[in-house]
mmCIF file of N, CA and C in Angstrom:
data_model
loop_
_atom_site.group_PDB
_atom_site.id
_atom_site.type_symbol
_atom_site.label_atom_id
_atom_site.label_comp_id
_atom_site.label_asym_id
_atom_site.label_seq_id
_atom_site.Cartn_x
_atom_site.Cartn_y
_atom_site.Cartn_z
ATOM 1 N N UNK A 1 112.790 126.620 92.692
ATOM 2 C CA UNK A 1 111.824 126.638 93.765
ATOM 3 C C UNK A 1 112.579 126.750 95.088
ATOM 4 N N UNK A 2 112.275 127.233 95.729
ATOM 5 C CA UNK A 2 112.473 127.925 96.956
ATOM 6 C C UNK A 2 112.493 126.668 97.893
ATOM 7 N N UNK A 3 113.895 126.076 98.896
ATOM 8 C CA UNK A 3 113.448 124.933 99.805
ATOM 9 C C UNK A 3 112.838 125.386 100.793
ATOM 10 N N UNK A 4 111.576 124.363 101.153
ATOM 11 C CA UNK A 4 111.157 124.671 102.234
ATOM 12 C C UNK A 4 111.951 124.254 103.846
ATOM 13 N N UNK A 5 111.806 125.405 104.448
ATOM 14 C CA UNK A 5 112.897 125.693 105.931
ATOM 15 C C UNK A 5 112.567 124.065 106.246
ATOM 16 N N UNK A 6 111.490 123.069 106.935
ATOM 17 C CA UNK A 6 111.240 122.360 107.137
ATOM 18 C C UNK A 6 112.623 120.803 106.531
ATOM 19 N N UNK A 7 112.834 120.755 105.301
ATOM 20 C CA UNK A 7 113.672 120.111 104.630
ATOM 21 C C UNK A 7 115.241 120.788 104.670
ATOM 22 N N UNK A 8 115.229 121.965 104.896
ATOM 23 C CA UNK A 8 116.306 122.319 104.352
ATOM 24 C C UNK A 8 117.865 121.453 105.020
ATOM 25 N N UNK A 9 117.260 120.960 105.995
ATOM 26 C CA UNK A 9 118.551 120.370 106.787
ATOM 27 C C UNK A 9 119.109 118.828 105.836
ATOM 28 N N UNK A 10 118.105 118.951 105.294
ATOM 29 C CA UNK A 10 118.464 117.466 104.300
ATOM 30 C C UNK A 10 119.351 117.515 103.063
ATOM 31 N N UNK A 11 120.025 118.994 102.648
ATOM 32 C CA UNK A 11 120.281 119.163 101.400
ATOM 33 C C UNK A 11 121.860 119.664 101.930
ATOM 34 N N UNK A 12 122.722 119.177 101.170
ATOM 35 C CA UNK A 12 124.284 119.441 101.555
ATOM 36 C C UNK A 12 124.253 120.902 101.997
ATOM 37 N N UNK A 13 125.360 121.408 102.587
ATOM 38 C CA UNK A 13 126.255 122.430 102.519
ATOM 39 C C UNK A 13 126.294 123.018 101.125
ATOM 40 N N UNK A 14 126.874 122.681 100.306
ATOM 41 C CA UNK A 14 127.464 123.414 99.189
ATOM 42 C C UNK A 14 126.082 123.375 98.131
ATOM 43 N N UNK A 15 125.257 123.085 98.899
ATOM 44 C CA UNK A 15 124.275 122.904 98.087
ATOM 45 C C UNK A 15 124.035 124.182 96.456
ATOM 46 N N UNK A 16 123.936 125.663 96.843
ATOM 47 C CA UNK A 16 124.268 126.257 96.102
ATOM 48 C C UNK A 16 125.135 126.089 94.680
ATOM 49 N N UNK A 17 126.154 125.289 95.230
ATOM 50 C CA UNK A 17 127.156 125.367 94.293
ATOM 51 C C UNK A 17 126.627 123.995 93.002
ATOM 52 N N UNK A 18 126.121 123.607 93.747
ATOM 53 C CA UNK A 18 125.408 122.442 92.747
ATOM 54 C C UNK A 18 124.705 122.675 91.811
ATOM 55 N N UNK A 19 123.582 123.418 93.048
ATOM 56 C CA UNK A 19 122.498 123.540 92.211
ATOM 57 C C UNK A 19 122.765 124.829 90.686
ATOM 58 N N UNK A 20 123.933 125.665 90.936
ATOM 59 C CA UNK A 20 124.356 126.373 89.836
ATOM 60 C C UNK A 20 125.217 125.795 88.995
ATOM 61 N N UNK A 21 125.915 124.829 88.930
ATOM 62 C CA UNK A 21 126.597 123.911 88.589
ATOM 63 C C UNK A 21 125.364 123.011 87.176
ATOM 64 N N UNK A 22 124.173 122.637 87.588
ATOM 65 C CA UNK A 22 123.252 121.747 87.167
ATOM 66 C C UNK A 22 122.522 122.845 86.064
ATOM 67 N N UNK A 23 122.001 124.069 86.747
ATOM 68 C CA UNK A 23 121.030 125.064 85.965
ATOM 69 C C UNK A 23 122.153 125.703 84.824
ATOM 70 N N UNK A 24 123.291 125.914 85.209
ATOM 71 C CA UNK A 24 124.324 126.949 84.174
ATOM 72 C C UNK A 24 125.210 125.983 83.633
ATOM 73 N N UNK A 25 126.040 125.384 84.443
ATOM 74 C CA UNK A 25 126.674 124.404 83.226
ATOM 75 C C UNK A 25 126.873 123.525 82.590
ATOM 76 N N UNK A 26 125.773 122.637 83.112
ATOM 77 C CA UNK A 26 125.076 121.345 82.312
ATOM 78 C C UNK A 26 124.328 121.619 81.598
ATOM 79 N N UNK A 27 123.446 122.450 82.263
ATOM 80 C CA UNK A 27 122.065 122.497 81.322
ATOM 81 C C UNK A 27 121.871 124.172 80.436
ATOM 82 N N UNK A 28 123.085 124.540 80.509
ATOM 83 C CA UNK A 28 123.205 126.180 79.976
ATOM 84 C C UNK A 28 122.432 127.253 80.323
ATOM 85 N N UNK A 29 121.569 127.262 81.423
ATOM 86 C CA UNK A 29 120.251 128.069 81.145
ATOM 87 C C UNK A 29 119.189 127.759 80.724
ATOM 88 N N UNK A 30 118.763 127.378 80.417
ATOM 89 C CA UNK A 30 117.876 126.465 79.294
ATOM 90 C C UNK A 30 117.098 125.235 80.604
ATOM 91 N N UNK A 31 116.011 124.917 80.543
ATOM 92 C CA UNK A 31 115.171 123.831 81.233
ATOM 93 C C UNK A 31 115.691 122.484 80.314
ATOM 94 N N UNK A 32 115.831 121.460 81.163
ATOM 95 C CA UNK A 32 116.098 120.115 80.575
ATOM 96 C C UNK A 32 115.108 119.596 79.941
ATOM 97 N N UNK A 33 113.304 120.242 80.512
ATOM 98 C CA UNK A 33 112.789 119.090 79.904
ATOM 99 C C UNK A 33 111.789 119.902 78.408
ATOM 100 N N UNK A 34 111.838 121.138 78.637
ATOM 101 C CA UNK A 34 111.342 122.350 77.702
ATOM 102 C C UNK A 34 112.551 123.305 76.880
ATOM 103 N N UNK A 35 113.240 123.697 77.369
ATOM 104 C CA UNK A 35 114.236 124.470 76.801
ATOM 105 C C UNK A 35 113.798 126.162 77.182
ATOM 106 N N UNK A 36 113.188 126.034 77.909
ATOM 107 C CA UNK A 36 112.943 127.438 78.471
ATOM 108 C C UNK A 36 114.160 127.799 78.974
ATOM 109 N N UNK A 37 114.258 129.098 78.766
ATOM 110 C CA UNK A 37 115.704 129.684 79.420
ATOM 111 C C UNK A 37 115.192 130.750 80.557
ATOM 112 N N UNK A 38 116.487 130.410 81.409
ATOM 113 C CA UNK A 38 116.591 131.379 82.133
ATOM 114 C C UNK A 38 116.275 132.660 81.977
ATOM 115 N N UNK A 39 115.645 133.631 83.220
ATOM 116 C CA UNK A 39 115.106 135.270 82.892
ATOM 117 C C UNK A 39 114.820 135.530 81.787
ATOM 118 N N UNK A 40 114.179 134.382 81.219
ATOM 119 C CA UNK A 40 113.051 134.841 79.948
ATOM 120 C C UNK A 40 111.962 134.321 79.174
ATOM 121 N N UNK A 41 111.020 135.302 79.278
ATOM 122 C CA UNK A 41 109.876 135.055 78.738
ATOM 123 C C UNK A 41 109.433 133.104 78.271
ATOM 124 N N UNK A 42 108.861 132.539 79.470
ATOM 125 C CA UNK A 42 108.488 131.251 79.162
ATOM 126 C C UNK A 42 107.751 130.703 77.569
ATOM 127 N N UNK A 43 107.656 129.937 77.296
ATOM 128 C CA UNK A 43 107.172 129.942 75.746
ATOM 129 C C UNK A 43 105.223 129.404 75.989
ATOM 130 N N UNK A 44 105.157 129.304 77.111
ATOM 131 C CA UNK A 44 103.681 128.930 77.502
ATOM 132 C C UNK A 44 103.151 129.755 77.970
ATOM 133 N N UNK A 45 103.690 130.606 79.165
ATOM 134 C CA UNK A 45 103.171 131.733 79.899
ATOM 135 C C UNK A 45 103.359 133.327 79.471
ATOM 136 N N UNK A 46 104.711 133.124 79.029
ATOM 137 C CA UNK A 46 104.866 134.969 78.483
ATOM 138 C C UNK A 46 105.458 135.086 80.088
ATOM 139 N N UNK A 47 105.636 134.546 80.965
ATOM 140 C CA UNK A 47 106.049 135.274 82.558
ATOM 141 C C UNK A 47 107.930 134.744 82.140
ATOM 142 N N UNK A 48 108.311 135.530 82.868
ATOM 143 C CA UNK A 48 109.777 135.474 82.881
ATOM 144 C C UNK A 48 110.330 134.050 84.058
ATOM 145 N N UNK A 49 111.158 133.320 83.622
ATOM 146 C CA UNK A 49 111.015 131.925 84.164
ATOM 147 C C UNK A 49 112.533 132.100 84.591
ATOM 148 N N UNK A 50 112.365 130.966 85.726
ATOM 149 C CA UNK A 50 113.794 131.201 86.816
ATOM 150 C C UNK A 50 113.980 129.937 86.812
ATOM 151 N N UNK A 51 115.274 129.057 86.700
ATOM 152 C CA UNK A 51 115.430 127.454 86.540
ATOM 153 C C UNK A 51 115.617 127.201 88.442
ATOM 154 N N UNK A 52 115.354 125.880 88.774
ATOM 155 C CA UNK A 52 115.653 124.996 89.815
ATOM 156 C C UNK A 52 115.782 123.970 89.879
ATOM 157 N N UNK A 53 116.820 123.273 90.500
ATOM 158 C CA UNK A 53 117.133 121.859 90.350
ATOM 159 C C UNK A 53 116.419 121.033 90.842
ATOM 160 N N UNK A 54 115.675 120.207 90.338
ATOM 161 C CA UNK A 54 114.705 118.910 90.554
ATOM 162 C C UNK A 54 115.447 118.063 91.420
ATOM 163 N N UNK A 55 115.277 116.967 92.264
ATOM 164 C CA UNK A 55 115.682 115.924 92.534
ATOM 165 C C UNK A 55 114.206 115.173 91.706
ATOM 166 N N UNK A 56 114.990 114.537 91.015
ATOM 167 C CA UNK A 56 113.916 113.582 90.076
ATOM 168 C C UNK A 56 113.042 112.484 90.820
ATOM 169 N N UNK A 57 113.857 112.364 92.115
ATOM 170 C CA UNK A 57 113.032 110.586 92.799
ATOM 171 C C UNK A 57 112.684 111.194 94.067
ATOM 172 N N UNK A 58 112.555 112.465 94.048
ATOM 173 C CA UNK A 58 112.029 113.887 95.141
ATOM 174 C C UNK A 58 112.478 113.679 96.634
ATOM 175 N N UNK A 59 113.641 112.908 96.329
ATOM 176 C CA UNK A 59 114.493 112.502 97.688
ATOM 177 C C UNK A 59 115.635 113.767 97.647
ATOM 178 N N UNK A 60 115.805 114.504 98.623
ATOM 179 C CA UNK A 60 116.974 115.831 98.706
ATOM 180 C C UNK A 60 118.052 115.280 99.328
ATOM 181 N N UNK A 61 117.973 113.693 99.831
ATOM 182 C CA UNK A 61 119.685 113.460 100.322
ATOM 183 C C UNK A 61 120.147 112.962 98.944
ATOM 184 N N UNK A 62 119.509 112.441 97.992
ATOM 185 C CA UNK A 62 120.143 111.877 96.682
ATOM 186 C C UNK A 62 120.589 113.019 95.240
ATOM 187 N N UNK A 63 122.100 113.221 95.937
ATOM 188 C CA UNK A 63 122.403 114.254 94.781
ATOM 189 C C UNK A 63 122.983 113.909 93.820
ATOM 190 N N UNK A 64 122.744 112.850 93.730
ATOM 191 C CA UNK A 64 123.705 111.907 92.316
ATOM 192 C C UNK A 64 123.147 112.496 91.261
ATOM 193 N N UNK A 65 124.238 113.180 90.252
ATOM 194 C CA UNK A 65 123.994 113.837 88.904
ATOM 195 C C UNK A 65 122.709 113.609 87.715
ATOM 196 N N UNK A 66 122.590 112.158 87.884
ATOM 197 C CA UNK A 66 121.714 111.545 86.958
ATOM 198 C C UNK A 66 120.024 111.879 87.873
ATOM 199 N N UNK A 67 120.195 111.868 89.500
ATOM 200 C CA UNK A 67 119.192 112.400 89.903
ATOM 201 C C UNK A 67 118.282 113.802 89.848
ATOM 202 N N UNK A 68 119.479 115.011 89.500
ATOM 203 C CA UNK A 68 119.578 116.123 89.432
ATOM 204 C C UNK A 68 118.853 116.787 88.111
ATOM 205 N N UNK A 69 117.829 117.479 87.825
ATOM 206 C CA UNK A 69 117.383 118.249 86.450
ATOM 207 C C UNK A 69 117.174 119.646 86.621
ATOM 208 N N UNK A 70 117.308 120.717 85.778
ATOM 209 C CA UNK A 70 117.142 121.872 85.833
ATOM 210 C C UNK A 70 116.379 122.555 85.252
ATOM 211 N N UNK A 71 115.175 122.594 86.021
ATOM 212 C CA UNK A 71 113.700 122.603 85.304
ATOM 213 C C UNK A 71 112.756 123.758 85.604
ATOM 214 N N UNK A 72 112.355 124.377 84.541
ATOM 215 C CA UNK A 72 111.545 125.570 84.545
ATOM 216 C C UNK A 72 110.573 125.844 85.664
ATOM 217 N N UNK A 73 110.102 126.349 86.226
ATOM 218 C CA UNK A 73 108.498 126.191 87.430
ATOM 219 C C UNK A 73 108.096 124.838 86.960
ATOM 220 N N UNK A 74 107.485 125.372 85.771
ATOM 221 C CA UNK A 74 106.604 124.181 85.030
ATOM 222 C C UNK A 74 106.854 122.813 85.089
ATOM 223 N N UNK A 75 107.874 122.890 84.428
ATOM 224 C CA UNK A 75 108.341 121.675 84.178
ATOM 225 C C UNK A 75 108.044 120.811 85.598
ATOM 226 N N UNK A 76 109.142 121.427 86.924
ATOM 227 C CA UNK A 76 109.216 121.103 87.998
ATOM 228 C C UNK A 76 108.112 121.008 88.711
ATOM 229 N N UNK A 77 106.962 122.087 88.785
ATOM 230 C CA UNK A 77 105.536 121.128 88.987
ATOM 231 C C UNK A 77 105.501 119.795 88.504
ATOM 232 N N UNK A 78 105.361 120.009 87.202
ATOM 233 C CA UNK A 78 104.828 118.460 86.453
ATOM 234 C C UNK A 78 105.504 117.648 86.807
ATOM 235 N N UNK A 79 106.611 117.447 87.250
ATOM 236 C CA UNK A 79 107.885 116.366 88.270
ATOM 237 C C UNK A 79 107.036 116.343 89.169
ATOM 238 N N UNK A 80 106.519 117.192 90.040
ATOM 239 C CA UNK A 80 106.419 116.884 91.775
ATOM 240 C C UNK A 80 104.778 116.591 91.735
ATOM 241 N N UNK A 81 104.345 116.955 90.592
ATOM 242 C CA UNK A 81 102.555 117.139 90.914
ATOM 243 C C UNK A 81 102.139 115.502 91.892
ATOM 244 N N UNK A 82 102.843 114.263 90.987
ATOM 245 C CA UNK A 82 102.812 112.752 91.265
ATOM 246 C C UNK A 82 102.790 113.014 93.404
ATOM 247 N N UNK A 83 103.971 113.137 93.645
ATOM 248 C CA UNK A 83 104.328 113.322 94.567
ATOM 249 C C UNK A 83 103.341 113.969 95.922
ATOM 250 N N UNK A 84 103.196 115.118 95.180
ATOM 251 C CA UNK A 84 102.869 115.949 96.233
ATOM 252 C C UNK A 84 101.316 115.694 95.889
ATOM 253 N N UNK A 85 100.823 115.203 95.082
ATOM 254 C CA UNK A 85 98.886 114.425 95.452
ATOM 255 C C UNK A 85 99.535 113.260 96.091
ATOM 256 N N UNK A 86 100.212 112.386 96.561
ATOM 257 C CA UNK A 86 100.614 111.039 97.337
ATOM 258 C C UNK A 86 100.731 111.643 98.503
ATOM 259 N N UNK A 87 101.286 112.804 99.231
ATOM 260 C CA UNK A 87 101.937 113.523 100.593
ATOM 261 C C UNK A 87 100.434 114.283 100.600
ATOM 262 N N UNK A 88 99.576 114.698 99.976
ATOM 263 C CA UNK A 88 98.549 115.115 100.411
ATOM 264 C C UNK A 88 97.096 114.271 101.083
ATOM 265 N N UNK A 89 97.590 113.184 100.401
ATOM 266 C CA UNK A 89 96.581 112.336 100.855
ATOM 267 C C UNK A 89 97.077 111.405 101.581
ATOM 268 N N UNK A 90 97.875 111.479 102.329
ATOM 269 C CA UNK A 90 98.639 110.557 103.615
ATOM 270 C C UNK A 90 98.633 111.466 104.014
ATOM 271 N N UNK A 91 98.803 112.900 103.990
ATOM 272 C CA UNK A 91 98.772 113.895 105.162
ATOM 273 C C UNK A 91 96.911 114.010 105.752
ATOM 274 N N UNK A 92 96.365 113.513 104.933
ATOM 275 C CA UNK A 92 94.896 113.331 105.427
ATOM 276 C C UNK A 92 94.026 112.926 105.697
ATOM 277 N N UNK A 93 94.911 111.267 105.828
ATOM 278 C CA UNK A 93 94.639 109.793 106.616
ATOM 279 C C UNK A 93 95.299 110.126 107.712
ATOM 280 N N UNK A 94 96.354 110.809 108.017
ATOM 281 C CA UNK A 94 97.321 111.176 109.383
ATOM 282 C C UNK A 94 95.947 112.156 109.561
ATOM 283 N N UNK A 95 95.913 113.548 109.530
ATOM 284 C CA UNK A 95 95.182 114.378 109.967
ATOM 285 C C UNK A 95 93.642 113.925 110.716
ATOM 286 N N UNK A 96 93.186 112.845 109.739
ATOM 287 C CA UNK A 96 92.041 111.955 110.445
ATOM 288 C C UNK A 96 92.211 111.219 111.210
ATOM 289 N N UNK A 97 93.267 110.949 111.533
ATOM 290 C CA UNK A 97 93.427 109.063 112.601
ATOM 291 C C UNK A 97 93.405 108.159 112.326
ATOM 292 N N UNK A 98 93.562 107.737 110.885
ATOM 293 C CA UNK A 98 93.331 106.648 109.934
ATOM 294 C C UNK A 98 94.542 106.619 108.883
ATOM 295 N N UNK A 99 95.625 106.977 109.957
ATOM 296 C CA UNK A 99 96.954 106.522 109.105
ATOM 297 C C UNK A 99 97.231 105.236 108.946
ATOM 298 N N UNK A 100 96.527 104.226 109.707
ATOM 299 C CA UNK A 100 96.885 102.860 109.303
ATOM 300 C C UNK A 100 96.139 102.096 108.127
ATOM 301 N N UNK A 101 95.267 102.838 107.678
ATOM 302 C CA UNK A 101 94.603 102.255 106.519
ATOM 303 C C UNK A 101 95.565 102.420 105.005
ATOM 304 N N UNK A 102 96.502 103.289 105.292
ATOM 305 C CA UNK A 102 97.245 103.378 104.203
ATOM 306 C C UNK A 102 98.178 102.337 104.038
ATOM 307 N N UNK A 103 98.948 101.848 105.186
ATOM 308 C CA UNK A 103 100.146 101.112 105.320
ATOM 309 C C UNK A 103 99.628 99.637 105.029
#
């Protein structure tokens, strides 16, 4: 998945080198949590699948290895789905004026 410009200042320098490091030689190509491989045919969709490295606790300063997974689209939705319904609905207690009802 593609970082968004917004975050990107949060993720090392060498970031690249990691994140190919995690998708090719830990995890071979292959998704950690499906086994979908790289540039090919997903086993759910039939669409051709591209790996990206998860931060598992969806924090991008925490690059500790055990934080790190290399996970199909899919997969990596189903990681962030938790997440990103929690940031949607604090983004819409903020958007209303009723960010303090959350805290």
């Amino acid at each position: 998945m593609p970082i968004r410009p917004d975050l990107r200042k949060l993720y090392p320098d060498n970031w690249s080198e990691i994140t190919d490091r995690i998708r090719f030689e830990r995890a071979g190509g292959n998704c950690e949590r499906c086994g979908a491989q790289h540039g090919q045919p997903h086993p759910e969709t039939g669409k051709v699948e591209y790996l990206s490295t998860a931060h598992l606790d969806h924090d991008p300063t925490n690059n500790a290895e055990e934080n790190l997974a290399a996970l199909c689209r899919i997969c990596h939705n189903r990681n962030d789905s938790k997440n990103r319904a929690a940031n949607r609905k604090h983004n819409a207690y903020r958007d209303a004026g009723q960010l303090r009802l959350m805290e």
